[in-house]
mmCIF file of C-alpha atoms in Angstrom:
data_model
loop_
_atom_site.group_PDB
_atom_site.id
_atom_site.type_symbol
_atom_site.label_atom_id
_atom_site.label_comp_id
_atom_site.label_asym_id
_atom_site.label_seq_id
_atom_site.Cartn_x
_atom_site.Cartn_y
_atom_site.Cartn_z
ATOM 1 C CA UNK A 5 32.789 -28.092 -12.167
ATOM 2 C CA UNK A 6 35.716 -29.568 -10.231
ATOM 3 C CA UNK A 7 35.540 -31.123 -6.776
ATOM 4 C CA UNK A 8 36.766 -28.016 -4.968
ATOM 5 C CA UNK A 9 34.137 -25.853 -6.652
ATOM 6 C CA UNK A 10 31.461 -28.412 -5.826
ATOM 7 C CA UNK A 11 32.533 -28.482 -2.177
ATOM 8 C CA UNK A 12 32.483 -24.675 -2.043
ATOM 9 C CA UNK A 13 29.014 -24.590 -3.590
ATOM 10 C CA UNK A 14 27.721 -27.150 -1.097
ATOM 11 C CA UNK A 15 29.266 -25.139 1.739
ATOM 12 C CA UNK A 16 27.634 -21.917 0.505
ATOM 13 C CA UNK A 17 24.246 -23.624 0.170
ATOM 14 C CA UNK A 18 24.643 -25.048 3.643
ATOM 15 C CA UNK A 19 25.491 -21.620 5.041
ATOM 16 C CA UNK A 20 22.471 -20.077 3.296
ATOM 17 C CA UNK A 21 20.211 -22.782 4.704
ATOM 18 C CA UNK A 22 21.590 -22.082 8.164
ATOM 19 C CA UNK A 23 21.051 -18.331 7.751
ATOM 20 C CA UNK A 24 17.501 -18.713 6.415
ATOM 21 C CA UNK A 25 16.753 -21.222 9.148
ATOM 22 C CA UNK A 26 17.919 -18.762 11.791
ATOM 23 C CA UNK A 27 15.889 -15.947 10.212
ATOM 24 C CA UNK A 28 12.831 -18.172 10.051
ATOM 25 C CA UNK A 29 13.155 -19.113 13.707
ATOM 26 C CA UNK A 30 13.635 -15.465 14.664
ATOM 27 C CA UNK A 31 10.655 -14.289 12.614
ATOM 28 C CA UNK A 32 8.395 -17.076 13.808
ATOM 29 C CA UNK A 33 9.420 -16.406 17.384
ATOM 30 C CA UNK A 34 8.554 -12.731 17.029
ATOM 31 C CA UNK A 35 5.346 -13.499 15.119
ATOM 32 C CA UNK A 36 4.019 -15.484 18.062
ATOM 33 C CA UNK A 37 4.713 -12.770 20.631
ATOM 34 C CA UNK A 38 1.813 -10.635 21.924
ATOM 35 C CA UNK A 39 3.694 -7.387 21.232
ATOM 36 C CA UNK A 40 3.856 -8.121 17.500
ATOM 37 C CA UNK A 41 0.266 -6.854 17.155
ATOM 38 C CA UNK A 42 1.289 -3.541 18.700
ATOM 39 C CA UNK A 43 4.071 -3.351 16.104
ATOM 40 C CA UNK A 44 1.446 -3.887 13.388
ATOM 41 C CA UNK A 45 -0.794 -1.138 14.762
ATOM 42 C CA UNK A 46 2.076 1.333 15.073
ATOM 43 C CA UNK A 47 3.458 0.418 11.640
ATOM 44 C CA UNK A 48 0.117 0.975 9.942
ATOM 45 C CA UNK A 49 -0.363 4.272 11.788
ATOM 46 C CA UNK A 50 3.023 5.563 10.623
ATOM 47 C CA UNK A 51 2.336 4.428 7.056
ATOM 48 C CA UNK A 52 -0.842 6.515 7.055
ATOM 49 C CA UNK A 53 1.129 9.756 6.943
ATOM 50 C CA UNK A 54 4.689 8.662 6.052
ATOM 51 C CA UNK A 55 4.727 6.899 2.628
ATOM 52 C CA UNK A 56 8.155 5.188 2.835
ATOM 53 C CA UNK A 57 7.100 3.023 5.778
ATOM 54 C CA UNK A 58 6.162 -0.450 4.419
ATOM 55 C CA UNK A 59 3.077 -1.450 6.409
ATOM 56 C CA UNK A 60 1.948 -3.796 3.620
ATOM 57 C CA UNK A 61 5.168 -5.763 3.937
ATOM 58 C CA UNK A 62 4.670 -6.135 7.684
ATOM 59 C CA UNK A 63 1.038 -7.248 7.488
ATOM 60 C CA UNK A 64 1.428 -9.491 4.440
ATOM 61 C CA UNK A 65 4.616 -11.022 5.804
ATOM 62 C CA UNK A 66 3.056 -11.881 9.159
ATOM 63 C CA UNK A 67 -0.085 -13.190 7.459
ATOM 64 C CA UNK A 68 2.036 -15.603 5.429
ATOM 65 C CA UNK A 69 3.186 -17.123 8.724
ATOM 66 C CA UNK A 70 -0.279 -17.632 10.223
ATOM 67 C CA UNK A 71 -0.456 -21.265 9.099
ATOM 68 C CA UNK A 72 2.951 -22.088 10.564
ATOM 69 C CA UNK A 73 3.229 -23.361 14.149
ATOM 70 C CA UNK A 74 3.584 -20.422 16.505
ATOM 71 C CA UNK A 75 2.450 -17.927 13.878
ATOM 72 C CA UNK A 76 0.265 -14.885 14.560
ATOM 73 C CA UNK A 77 -3.451 -15.255 15.229
ATOM 74 C CA UNK A 78 -5.681 -14.007 12.379
ATOM 75 C CA UNK A 79 -8.387 -12.804 14.778
ATOM 76 C CA UNK A 80 -5.791 -10.454 16.301
ATOM 77 C CA UNK A 81 -3.779 -9.574 13.202
ATOM 78 C CA UNK A 82 -6.800 -8.448 11.159
ATOM 79 C CA UNK A 83 -8.174 -5.927 13.680
ATOM 80 C CA UNK A 84 -4.648 -4.725 14.503
ATOM 81 C CA UNK A 85 -3.969 -3.937 10.837
ATOM 82 C CA UNK A 86 -7.401 -2.369 10.314
ATOM 83 C CA UNK A 87 -7.154 -0.253 13.474
ATOM 84 C CA UNK A 88 -3.671 0.985 12.609
ATOM 85 C CA UNK A 89 -4.690 1.832 9.045
ATOM 86 C CA UNK A 90 -7.792 3.684 10.249
ATOM 87 C CA UNK A 91 -5.863 5.720 12.815
ATOM 88 C CA UNK A 92 -3.055 6.449 10.353
ATOM 89 C CA UNK A 93 -5.453 7.713 7.692
ATOM 90 C CA UNK A 94 -7.189 9.982 10.190
ATOM 91 C CA UNK A 95 -3.889 11.266 11.583
ATOM 92 C CA UNK A 96 -2.993 12.281 8.025
ATOM 93 C CA UNK A 97 -6.399 13.951 7.692
ATOM 94 C CA UNK A 98 -5.742 15.897 10.889
ATOM 95 C CA UNK A 99 -2.288 16.928 9.672
ATOM 96 C CA UNK A 100 -3.778 18.133 6.412
ATOM 97 C CA UNK A 101 -6.423 20.159 8.228
ATOM 98 C CA UNK A 102 -3.884 21.722 10.584
ATOM 99 C CA UNK A 103 -0.793 22.327 8.420
ATOM 100 C CA UNK A 104 -1.962 21.939 4.808
ATOM 101 C CA UNK A 105 -0.002 20.139 2.111
ATOM 102 C CA UNK A 106 3.177 22.221 1.764
ATOM 103 C CA UNK A 107 4.587 22.555 5.281
ATOM 104 C CA UNK A 108 7.156 19.737 5.168
ATOM 105 C CA UNK A 109 9.897 19.181 2.620
ATOM 106 C CA UNK A 110 8.694 15.718 1.532
ATOM 107 C CA UNK A 111 5.279 17.236 0.773
ATOM 108 C CA UNK A 112 6.938 19.568 -1.737
ATOM 109 C CA UNK A 113 8.549 16.745 -3.699
ATOM 110 C CA UNK A 114 7.346 16.758 -7.349
ATOM 111 C CA UNK A 115 5.535 13.429 -7.063
ATOM 112 C CA UNK A 116 3.663 14.590 -3.954
ATOM 113 C CA UNK A 117 2.798 17.991 -5.461
ATOM 114 C CA UNK A 118 1.320 16.296 -8.527
ATOM 115 C CA UNK A 119 -0.556 13.856 -6.315
ATOM 116 C CA UNK A 120 -2.025 16.656 -4.191
ATOM 117 C CA UNK A 121 -3.194 18.548 -7.288
ATOM 118 C CA UNK A 122 -4.865 15.494 -8.795
ATOM 119 C CA UNK A 123 -6.389 14.466 -5.492
ATOM 120 C CA UNK A 124 -7.946 17.882 -4.988
ATOM 121 C CA UNK A 125 -9.693 17.568 -8.338
ATOM 122 C CA UNK A 126 -10.847 14.001 -7.716
ATOM 123 C CA UNK A 127 -12.204 14.796 -4.257
ATOM 124 C CA UNK A 128 -14.464 17.410 -5.831
ATOM 125 C CA UNK A 129 -15.752 14.893 -8.381
ATOM 126 C CA UNK A 130 -16.156 11.575 -6.520
ATOM 127 C CA UNK A 131 -14.768 11.724 -3.011
ATOM 128 C CA UNK A 132 -16.266 8.505 -1.627
ATOM 129 C CA UNK A 133 -14.942 6.086 -4.246
ATOM 130 C CA UNK A 134 -11.615 7.903 -4.392
ATOM 131 C CA UNK A 135 -11.029 7.633 -0.629
ATOM 132 C CA UNK A 136 -11.912 3.928 -0.688
ATOM 133 C CA UNK A 137 -9.615 3.089 -3.596
ATOM 134 C CA UNK A 138 -6.737 5.268 -2.363
ATOM 135 C CA UNK A 139 -6.225 3.062 0.719
ATOM 136 C CA UNK A 140 -4.735 0.418 -1.590
ATOM 137 C CA UNK A 141 -2.223 2.832 -3.215
ATOM 138 C CA UNK A 142 0.642 3.665 -0.806
ATOM 139 C CA UNK A 143 1.643 7.175 -1.963
ATOM 140 C CA UNK A 144 -1.797 8.138 -3.226
ATOM 141 C CA UNK A 145 -3.525 7.360 0.074
ATOM 142 C CA UNK A 146 -1.278 9.810 1.948
ATOM 143 C CA UNK A 147 -1.987 12.517 -0.622
ATOM 144 C CA UNK A 148 -5.723 11.800 -0.424
ATOM 145 C CA UNK A 149 -5.830 11.872 3.365
ATOM 146 C CA UNK A 150 -3.799 15.080 3.667
ATOM 147 C CA UNK A 151 -5.744 16.818 0.906
ATOM 148 C CA UNK A 152 -9.096 15.757 2.359
ATOM 149 C CA UNK A 153 -8.140 17.449 5.614
ATOM 150 C CA UNK A 154 -6.659 20.526 3.940
ATOM 151 C CA UNK A 155 -9.757 21.093 1.788
ATOM 152 C CA UNK A 156 -12.177 20.714 4.697
ATOM 153 C CA UNK A 157 -13.817 17.473 3.588
ATOM 154 C CA UNK A 158 -16.400 16.285 6.147
ATOM 155 C CA UNK A 159 -14.636 14.564 9.060
ATOM 156 C CA UNK A 160 -17.607 12.275 9.757
ATOM 157 C CA UNK A 161 -17.776 11.093 6.160
ATOM 158 C CA UNK A 162 -14.015 10.641 6.059
ATOM 159 C CA UNK A 163 -14.013 8.559 9.246
ATOM 160 C CA UNK A 164 -16.805 6.348 7.925
ATOM 161 C CA UNK A 165 -15.058 5.799 4.597
ATOM 162 C CA UNK A 166 -11.655 5.098 6.145
ATOM 163 C CA UNK A 167 -13.144 2.667 8.665
ATOM 164 C CA UNK A 168 -14.565 0.669 5.770
ATOM 165 C CA UNK A 169 -11.504 0.946 3.524
ATOM 166 C CA UNK A 170 -9.088 0.063 6.359
ATOM 167 C CA UNK A 171 -11.027 -3.126 7.068
ATOM 168 C CA UNK A 172 -11.046 -4.070 3.378
ATOM 169 C CA UNK A 173 -7.324 -3.353 3.093
ATOM 170 C CA UNK A 174 -6.504 -5.457 6.150
ATOM 171 C CA UNK A 175 -8.516 -8.387 4.799
ATOM 172 C CA UNK A 176 -6.868 -8.050 1.386
ATOM 173 C CA UNK A 177 -3.379 -8.009 2.926
ATOM 174 C CA UNK A 178 -4.091 -11.051 5.082
ATOM 175 C CA UNK A 179 -5.525 -12.858 2.067
ATOM 176 C CA UNK A 180 -2.337 -12.357 0.060
ATOM 177 C CA UNK A 181 -0.227 -13.536 2.974
ATOM 178 C CA UNK A 182 -2.328 -16.629 3.639
ATOM 179 C CA UNK A 183 -2.262 -17.539 -0.054
ATOM 180 C CA UNK A 184 1.525 -17.351 -0.159
ATOM 181 C CA UNK A 185 1.791 -19.177 3.151
ATOM 182 C CA UNK A 186 -0.409 -21.997 1.828
ATOM 183 C CA UNK A 187 1.692 -22.413 -1.291
ATOM 184 C CA UNK A 188 4.900 -22.583 0.744
ATOM 185 C CA UNK A 189 3.672 -24.075 3.989
ATOM 186 C CA UNK A 190 6.843 -26.151 4.406
ATOM 187 C CA UNK A 191 9.075 -23.101 3.924
ATOM 188 C CA UNK A 192 7.697 -20.121 5.882
ATOM 189 C CA UNK A 193 10.580 -17.821 4.957
ATOM 190 C CA UNK A 194 10.065 -18.446 1.231
ATOM 191 C CA UNK A 195 6.338 -17.863 1.684
ATOM 192 C CA UNK A 196 7.136 -14.595 3.421
ATOM 193 C CA UNK A 197 9.317 -13.423 0.530
ATOM 194 C CA UNK A 198 6.750 -14.479 -2.089
ATOM 195 C CA UNK A 199 3.937 -12.762 -0.177
ATOM 196 C CA UNK A 200 5.831 -9.477 -0.069
ATOM 197 C CA UNK A 201 6.693 -9.746 -3.776
ATOM 198 C CA UNK A 202 3.029 -10.404 -4.633
ATOM 199 C CA UNK A 203 1.944 -7.395 -2.594
ATOM 200 C CA UNK A 204 4.525 -5.209 -4.341
ATOM 201 C CA UNK A 205 3.455 -6.436 -7.793
ATOM 202 C CA UNK A 206 -0.213 -5.825 -7.034
ATOM 203 C CA UNK A 207 0.691 -2.339 -5.883
ATOM 204 C CA UNK A 208 2.513 -1.682 -9.161
ATOM 205 C CA UNK A 209 -0.452 -3.038 -11.123
ATOM 206 C CA UNK A 210 -2.828 -0.828 -9.150
ATOM 207 C CA UNK A 211 -0.638 2.204 -9.863
ATOM 208 C CA UNK A 212 -0.568 1.282 -13.564
ATOM 209 C CA UNK A 213 -4.362 0.923 -13.714
ATOM 210 C CA UNK A 214 -4.778 4.220 -11.875
ATOM 211 C CA UNK A 215 -2.484 5.827 -14.456
ATOM 212 C CA UNK A 216 -4.624 4.462 -17.292
ATOM 213 C CA UNK A 217 -7.749 5.951 -15.742
ATOM 214 C CA UNK A 218 -5.993 9.294 -15.271
ATOM 215 C CA UNK A 219 -4.918 9.381 -18.914
ATOM 216 C CA UNK A 220 -8.392 8.365 -20.033
ATOM 217 C CA UNK A 221 -9.919 11.112 -17.906
ATOM 218 C CA UNK A 222 -7.555 13.676 -19.425
ATOM 219 C CA UNK A 223 -8.549 12.610 -22.951
ATOM 220 C CA UNK A 224 -12.185 13.066 -22.034
ATOM 221 C CA UNK A 225 -11.871 16.577 -20.580
ATOM 222 C CA UNK A 226 -13.777 19.450 -22.226
ATOM 223 C CA UNK A 227 -10.492 21.161 -23.138
ATOM 224 C CA UNK A 228 -9.398 18.167 -25.168
ATOM 225 C CA UNK A 229 -12.823 17.945 -26.735
ATOM 226 C CA UNK A 230 -12.581 21.583 -27.838
ATOM 227 C CA UNK A 231 -9.114 21.008 -29.265
ATOM 228 C CA UNK A 232 -10.361 17.959 -31.151
ATOM 229 C CA UNK A 233 -13.333 19.913 -32.512
ATOM 230 C CA UNK A 234 -11.141 22.791 -33.640
ATOM 231 C CA UNK A 235 -8.765 20.338 -35.273
ATOM 232 C CA UNK A 236 -11.660 18.778 -37.150
ATOM 233 C CA UNK A 237 -12.856 22.186 -38.314
ATOM 234 C CA UNK A 238 -9.370 23.075 -39.552
ATOM 235 C CA UNK A 239 -9.256 19.866 -41.545
ATOM 236 C CA UNK A 240 -12.641 20.655 -43.156
ATOM 237 C CA UNK A 241 -11.503 24.173 -44.046
ATOM 238 C CA UNK A 242 -8.275 22.890 -45.566
ATOM 239 C CA UNK A 243 -10.298 20.580 -47.782
#
């Protein structure tokens, strides 16, 4: 590398440091403002019935800044996230009860249609555990909440389950953020990025595990058992 290239590289690094420094100051400044908790509540509400909205990124990102000077207060961030998640889940339940699961275009997308079908079956089998686990799966939780309302699942039971799951989810999200913030306490912006990446990876892992359970459940269905039995009989006859 010649001197000119080295100077250009140093200049670029310096510019990046300036940009990240400005972003850090901006984020920290917003994180310490009282209205940031209202943003968290509203974000989690929207995420309850609109899958693309990244409430996890908001909560985890702010949690990663709690240890930094001027960061958000955990005793306010936790209830804000839990309250927003609870309201969002119950708004989705109300939408499902009122309009069903096919009214809007995004509900008719293939991934949502498959999710609604699977959710309807699971709610009949083990509704309580399914509602609790679904809170941690972004797309699945919307399908669960809408389907629970559309199928007439008990509102009281649903409210109790979502109150519990929303609190667990908020604590989990704050835990990820604090962990990342502790690792990168001297660089809040890097901790923010790492926290969001961790949350995304855990979400992918959760989806993968859920897929394994779905495939395992399919293999254990009576229809598959009958097919396997018939296959075994055919093999005996052929012998």
